[in-house]
Short mmCIF file of C-alpha atoms in Angstrom, two decimals:
data_model
loop_
_atom_site.label_atom_id
_atom_site.label_comp_id
_atom_site.label_asym_id
_atom_site.label_seq_id
_atom_site.Cartn_x
_atom_site.Cartn_y
_atom_site.Cartn_z
CA MET A 1 142.26 99.61 127.29
CA ARG A 2 139.35 101.79 128.48
CA LYS A 3 139.26 103.79 125.18
CA TYR A 4 139.30 100.29 123.45
CA LEU A 5 136.39 99.22 125.60
CA VAL A 6 134.44 102.39 125.15
CA LEU A 7 134.77 102.01 121.32
CA LEU A 8 133.97 98.50 121.13
CA LEU A 9 130.77 99.42 123.10
CA ILE A 10 129.71 102.19 120.93
CA LEU A 11 130.26 99.84 117.72
CA SER A 12 128.30 97.09 119.25
CA LEU A 13 125.37 99.49 120.00
CA ILE A 14 125.48 100.98 116.49
CA LEU A 15 125.51 97.15 115.27
CA ALA A 16 122.73 96.47 117.16
CA ALA A 17 120.60 99.57 115.96
CA THR A 18 121.43 98.80 112.33
CA ILE A 19 120.36 95.14 112.64
CA THR A 20 117.30 96.10 114.37
CA THR A 21 116.40 98.67 111.64
CA ALA A 22 117.03 96.32 108.89
CA ALA A 23 114.73 93.41 110.45
CA ALA A 24 111.95 96.05 110.74
CA THR A 25 109.21 95.42 108.10
CA GLN A 26 108.66 98.29 105.94
CA LEU A 27 105.40 98.98 104.27
CA THR A 28 104.61 101.65 101.80
CA PHE A 29 100.70 102.92 101.92
CA ALA A 30 99.55 104.81 98.87
CA THR A 31 96.85 107.23 99.97
CA GLY A 32 96.12 110.53 97.64
CA GLY A 33 96.33 114.23 97.42
CA THR A 34 97.18 116.35 100.64
CA SER A 35 94.26 118.13 99.98
CA GLY A 36 91.88 115.01 100.40
CA THR A 37 90.91 112.50 103.02
CA TYR A 38 93.13 109.87 102.10
CA TYR A 39 96.41 111.38 103.09
CA PRO A 40 95.58 112.64 106.50
CA LEU A 41 93.38 109.42 107.27
CA GLY A 42 96.65 107.08 106.08
CA GLU A 43 98.94 109.22 108.27
CA ALA A 44 96.66 108.14 111.44
CA MET A 45 96.27 104.54 110.60
CA ALA A 46 100.19 104.16 109.82
CA GLN A 47 100.83 105.82 113.03
CA VAL A 48 98.48 103.10 115.10
CA TRP A 49 100.04 100.23 112.88
CA SER A 50 103.55 101.31 113.56
CA LYS A 51 102.67 101.69 117.28
CA HIS A 52 100.87 98.59 117.89
CA ILE A 53 102.83 96.04 115.72
CA PRO A 54 106.31 95.03 116.58
CA GLY A 55 108.73 95.17 113.74
CA ILE A 56 106.24 97.31 111.60
CA ASN A 57 107.04 100.72 109.97
CA VAL A 58 104.36 102.14 107.87
CA THR A 59 105.50 105.20 105.36
CA VAL A 60 102.39 107.28 103.67
CA GLN A 61 102.99 108.08 100.19
CA ALA A 62 101.05 110.75 98.57
CA THR A 63 99.37 110.03 95.20
CA GLY A 64 96.65 110.75 92.53
CA ALA A 65 94.46 108.33 94.82
CA SER A 66 92.29 105.33 93.82
CA ALA A 67 93.32 104.52 89.92
CA GLU A 68 96.68 105.33 90.55
CA ASN A 69 97.18 103.50 93.58
CA ILE A 70 95.62 100.27 92.05
CA ARG A 71 98.46 100.53 89.57
CA LEU A 72 101.04 101.02 92.03
CA ILE A 73 99.86 97.59 94.06
CA ASN A 74 99.66 95.78 90.85
CA ASP A 75 103.57 96.93 89.67
CA LYS A 76 104.56 95.94 93.51
CA LYS A 77 105.47 99.68 94.12
CA VAL A 78 103.53 99.99 97.46
CA ASP A 79 102.29 97.57 99.93
CA LEU A 80 99.08 99.00 100.92
CA ALA A 81 96.58 101.55 99.32
CA PHE A 82 93.25 103.35 99.53
CA VAL A 83 90.96 102.71 96.48
CA GLN A 84 87.34 103.39 95.84
CA ASN A 85 85.33 100.33 95.74
CA ASP A 86 84.03 100.91 92.16
CA VAL A 87 87.64 101.31 91.00
CA ASN A 88 88.20 97.99 92.40
CA HIS A 89 85.79 96.65 90.47
CA TYR A 90 87.03 98.35 87.22
CA ALA A 91 90.44 96.94 87.70
CA TYR A 92 89.71 93.56 88.51
CA LYS A 93 87.28 93.21 85.64
CA GLY A 94 89.16 95.18 83.19
CA ILE A 95 86.52 97.64 82.19
CA GLU A 96 85.78 101.65 82.54
CA ILE A 97 89.12 103.27 83.15
CA PHE A 98 90.89 100.08 82.90
CA LYS A 99 89.55 98.76 79.47
CA ASN A 100 92.36 96.82 78.23
CA GLU A 101 94.75 97.13 81.12
CA ARG A 102 93.17 94.70 83.68
CA ARG A 103 94.86 94.96 87.02
CA ALA A 104 93.45 91.89 89.22
CA ASP A 105 96.81 91.22 91.41
CA PHE A 106 95.47 92.83 94.54
CA LYS A 107 93.58 91.81 97.53
CA VAL A 108 91.25 93.67 99.68
CA ILE A 109 91.37 93.93 103.41
CA ALA A 110 88.28 96.04 104.14
CA ALA A 111 85.55 98.12 103.06
CA LEU A 112 86.17 101.42 105.31
CA TYR A 113 83.57 104.50 104.88
CA PRO A 114 81.15 106.10 102.36
CA GLU A 115 83.06 108.42 99.83
CA THR A 116 80.53 111.17 98.90
CA VAL A 117 80.41 112.40 95.18
CA GLN A 118 80.26 116.29 96.01
CA ILE A 119 79.63 118.38 93.14
CA VAL A 120 80.60 122.01 94.22
CA VAL A 121 79.31 125.17 92.92
CA ARG A 122 79.49 128.84 94.28
CA ALA A 123 76.14 129.71 96.28
CA GLU A 124 75.18 132.44 93.83
CA SER A 125 75.47 130.23 90.70
CA ASN A 126 72.64 129.45 88.50
CA ILE A 127 73.65 125.99 88.55
CA LYS A 128 70.91 123.96 90.56
CA THR A 129 71.08 120.46 89.32
CA VAL A 130 73.43 117.96 87.54
CA ALA A 131 71.72 118.73 84.32
CA ASP A 132 72.51 122.60 84.86
CA LEU A 133 76.19 121.74 84.17
CA LYS A 134 75.58 121.66 80.21
CA GLY A 135 77.45 124.40 78.70
CA LYS A 136 79.40 125.15 81.87
CA ARG A 137 83.27 124.73 82.93
CA VAL A 138 83.53 121.67 85.18
CA SER A 139 86.43 119.91 86.40
CA VAL A 140 85.85 116.22 86.53
CA GLY A 141 89.04 115.41 88.31
CA ALA A 142 92.46 114.12 86.89
CA VAL A 143 92.42 112.09 83.59
CA GLY A 144 92.00 108.30 84.05
CA SER A 145 90.85 108.73 87.88
CA GLY A 146 88.14 107.17 89.71
CA VAL A 147 86.61 110.64 90.13
CA GLU A 148 86.63 111.26 86.71
CA ALA A 149 85.00 107.69 85.96
CA ASN A 150 82.17 108.93 88.51
CA ALA A 151 81.72 112.16 86.59
CA ARG A 152 80.95 110.54 83.51
CA GLN A 153 78.68 108.16 84.81
CA ILE A 154 76.51 110.94 86.72
CA LEU A 155 76.74 113.12 83.63
CA GLY A 156 75.61 110.06 81.49
CA ASN A 157 72.92 109.63 84.03
CA VAL A 158 71.43 112.80 82.94
CA LYS A 159 72.16 112.49 79.35
CA LEU A 160 75.32 114.55 79.27
CA SER A 161 78.87 113.95 78.07
CA TYR A 162 81.76 115.86 77.72
CA ARG A 163 80.69 117.28 74.41
CA ASP A 164 78.08 118.91 76.41
CA LEU A 165 80.13 121.18 78.64
CA THR A 166 83.61 122.30 78.82
CA ALA A 167 85.80 119.45 80.80
CA VAL A 168 88.97 120.29 82.59
CA PHE A 169 90.87 117.64 84.49
CA LEU A 170 92.19 119.03 87.92
CA SER A 171 93.25 117.57 91.18
CA PHE A 172 91.04 118.47 94.25
CA ALA A 173 93.17 121.51 95.56
CA GLU A 174 93.51 122.75 91.93
CA SER A 175 89.56 122.70 91.30
CA ALA A 176 89.00 124.61 94.78
CA ASP A 177 91.41 127.26 93.62
CA ALA A 178 90.03 127.27 90.00
CA LEU A 179 86.29 127.78 91.64
CA LYS A 180 87.80 130.66 93.91
CA ASN A 181 89.10 132.26 90.93
CA GLY A 182 86.06 132.12 88.90
CA ASN A 183 88.12 130.07 86.18
CA ILE A 184 85.45 127.22 86.48
CA ASP A 185 81.57 126.84 87.25
CA ALA A 186 81.84 123.57 89.22
CA PHE A 187 83.73 120.60 90.29
CA PHE A 188 83.34 117.02 91.06
CA ILE A 189 85.07 115.60 94.21
CA VAL A 190 84.76 111.90 95.47
CA ALA A 191 86.06 112.05 98.93
CA GLY A 192 84.74 111.63 102.74
CA HIS A 193 83.24 114.67 104.08
CA PRO A 194 84.04 117.11 105.13
CA THR A 195 86.97 117.25 102.40
CA THR A 196 89.83 119.48 103.11
CA ALA A 197 89.85 121.13 99.43
CA ILE A 198 86.05 122.15 99.94
CA MET A 199 86.62 123.18 103.57
CA ASP A 200 89.35 125.76 102.17
CA ILE A 201 87.06 127.30 99.71
CA ALA A 202 83.97 127.43 101.98
CA THR A 203 85.87 129.77 104.36
CA GLN A 204 86.11 132.19 101.68
CA HIS A 205 82.89 131.80 99.63
CA LYS A 206 79.46 130.47 100.39
CA ILE A 207 79.04 127.27 98.48
CA ARG A 208 76.47 124.72 97.43
CA ILE A 209 76.99 120.95 96.72
CA LEU A 210 74.29 119.98 93.86
CA ASP A 211 71.62 117.92 95.09
CA PHE A 212 70.47 114.46 93.44
CA SER A 213 66.69 113.53 93.05
CA ASP A 214 65.49 110.23 94.18
CA LYS A 215 64.64 109.50 90.54
CA GLU A 216 68.35 110.52 89.51
CA ILE A 217 69.73 108.17 92.26
CA SER A 218 67.46 105.52 91.31
CA ASN A 219 68.18 105.60 87.82
CA LEU A 220 72.36 105.54 88.44
CA ARG A 221 71.86 102.81 90.98
CA SER A 222 70.06 100.63 88.18
CA ASP A 223 73.44 100.81 86.16
CA TYR A 224 76.01 101.16 88.99
CA GLU A 225 75.07 99.15 91.86
CA PHE A 226 77.95 100.34 93.94
CA TYR A 227 76.39 103.90 94.77
CA THR A 228 74.37 104.85 97.76
CA LYS A 229 72.38 107.67 98.90
CA VAL A 230 73.75 109.89 101.34
CA PHE A 231 73.17 113.35 102.92
CA ILE A 232 75.41 116.08 103.63
CA PRO A 233 74.37 118.44 106.49
CA ALA A 234 74.42 122.19 106.09
CA ASP A 235 76.97 122.50 109.07
CA THR A 236 79.46 120.12 107.17
CA TYR A 237 81.23 123.28 105.88
CA SER A 238 81.28 126.77 107.27
CA GLY A 239 79.83 128.08 103.84
CA LEU A 240 77.67 125.43 102.92
CA VAL A 241 73.90 126.44 101.96
CA PRO A 242 71.90 124.62 102.16
CA PRO A 243 72.33 120.65 103.15
CA ALA A 244 72.55 118.30 100.24
CA THR A 245 71.33 114.72 99.28
CA THR A 246 73.76 113.11 96.83
CA VAL A 247 75.66 109.46 96.29
CA ALA A 248 78.59 108.09 97.45
CA VAL A 249 81.04 105.05 96.70
CA LYS A 250 83.34 103.24 99.46
CA ALA A 251 86.83 103.59 100.37
CA ALA A 252 88.52 100.07 100.60
CA LEU A 253 92.05 99.26 102.14
CA VAL A 254 93.65 96.93 99.56
CA CYS A 255 97.07 95.33 99.71
CA ASN A 256 99.56 93.18 97.64
CA SER A 257 98.10 89.74 96.92
CA ASP A 258 101.58 88.27 98.21
CA LEU A 259 101.57 90.32 101.53
CA ASP A 260 102.01 87.48 104.30
CA GLU A 261 98.71 86.03 105.74
CA ALA A 262 99.99 86.62 109.52
CA LEU A 263 101.04 90.32 108.67
CA VAL A 264 97.77 91.22 107.12
CA TYR A 265 95.73 89.42 109.83
CA ASN A 266 97.52 91.87 112.27
CA LEU A 267 97.16 95.06 110.32
CA THR A 268 93.35 94.35 110.08
CA LYS A 269 93.25 93.27 113.95
CA THR A 270 95.20 96.25 114.99
CA LEU A 271 93.27 98.82 112.87
CA PHE A 272 89.63 97.62 114.19
CA GLU A 273 90.83 97.07 117.71
CA HIS A 274 92.43 100.87 118.04
CA LEU A 275 89.88 102.53 116.07
CA ARG A 276 89.53 105.40 118.74
CA GLU A 277 93.18 105.89 118.46
CA LEU A 278 92.48 107.13 114.89
CA ASN A 279 93.31 110.95 114.67
CA HIS A 280 90.91 111.53 111.78
CA ALA A 281 87.10 112.04 111.86
CA LYS A 282 86.51 109.38 108.90
CA ALA A 283 87.59 106.86 111.97
CA LYS A 284 84.13 107.30 113.03
CA GLU A 285 82.74 105.86 110.41
CA PHE A 286 84.71 102.74 110.38
CA SER A 287 82.57 99.52 111.13
CA LEU A 288 83.51 96.10 111.53
CA LEU A 289 80.19 94.83 110.91
CA HIS A 290 80.29 96.77 107.34
CA ALA A 291 83.80 95.78 106.65
CA LYS A 292 82.70 93.39 103.95
CA ILE A 293 79.81 95.06 102.61
CA GLY A 294 80.09 96.93 98.74
CA ILE A 295 83.15 94.60 97.91
CA SER A 296 83.01 92.68 94.76
CA THR A 297 86.53 91.74 94.47
CA PRO A 298 88.71 89.01 96.57
CA PHE A 299 89.75 89.80 100.11
CA HIS A 300 93.21 88.67 101.46
CA THR A 301 93.14 85.37 103.48
CA GLY A 302 94.59 87.31 106.52
CA ALA A 303 91.56 89.83 106.61
CA LEU A 304 89.12 86.65 106.16
CA ARG A 305 90.95 84.80 109.13
CA PHE A 306 90.22 87.89 111.33
CA PHE A 307 86.66 88.51 110.15
CA ALA A 308 86.10 84.70 110.78
CA GLU A 309 87.21 85.06 114.61
CA ARG A 310 84.68 88.18 114.67
CA ASN A 311 81.84 86.26 113.13
CA ILE A 312 81.83 88.92 110.46
CA LYS A 313 79.75 87.51 107.22
#
């Protein structure tokens, strides 16, 4: 009898654990490559949500970042994603990299932090400006990515196109390796600084990030208002010489349109109420006051409910 009772107790515990696991809401969070900012930041956010929201389990997925993430969200393959504000705009309007492929089935939770356009060269390079990329071997990001769209816009701003240079289409990590090995002359990265891939190369080589003139920034913003002017200090990377003035877009957190309002409210509330627990430097740039700034596409009602409670316009 005792053996029977022990066995029954064990089976009951297993059944209870199974029911609890099944009842948990499983969310998949599309981030970016492991050498960028999105992936480690996504892991930090997932830990905070999973810790503070009962019945929530958030799993982070490495991806090709913004453009791929919008497609994953629209295809209901993931629940949450990081996407640049400019890529949100392209997808919603069906323009640029989403021409003839409108992807509007998503909602924004919050704008998060600036994503800096960093055009990286070796310190000894004779490339001093964006215009100097003419005739050079340049990694412009993965094909059809948000980075590639930014690269085309920035090159076009100084009257250059891919016909004027040798464009190669590499990930962040591949770009860093190619510059280290002398296989390219420069590469574009659009990510929060400091960026892992650039930190990697800066430990071995002195680097420069190309400066944008005020005129270049003004002209770029007249065509693409989502860009803002930013400054990268010299101590951002160990081998950065000198500091740089460049431009940025904004990272946004987006979700499936059909996620429950109460769930999105809790995700938004928990994120902004536990910013100090986020184990990533970028979290210091999150601002509730700026959470709606720079976004041209619709917000989720759950996020809007939280912003209304905090009087965020």
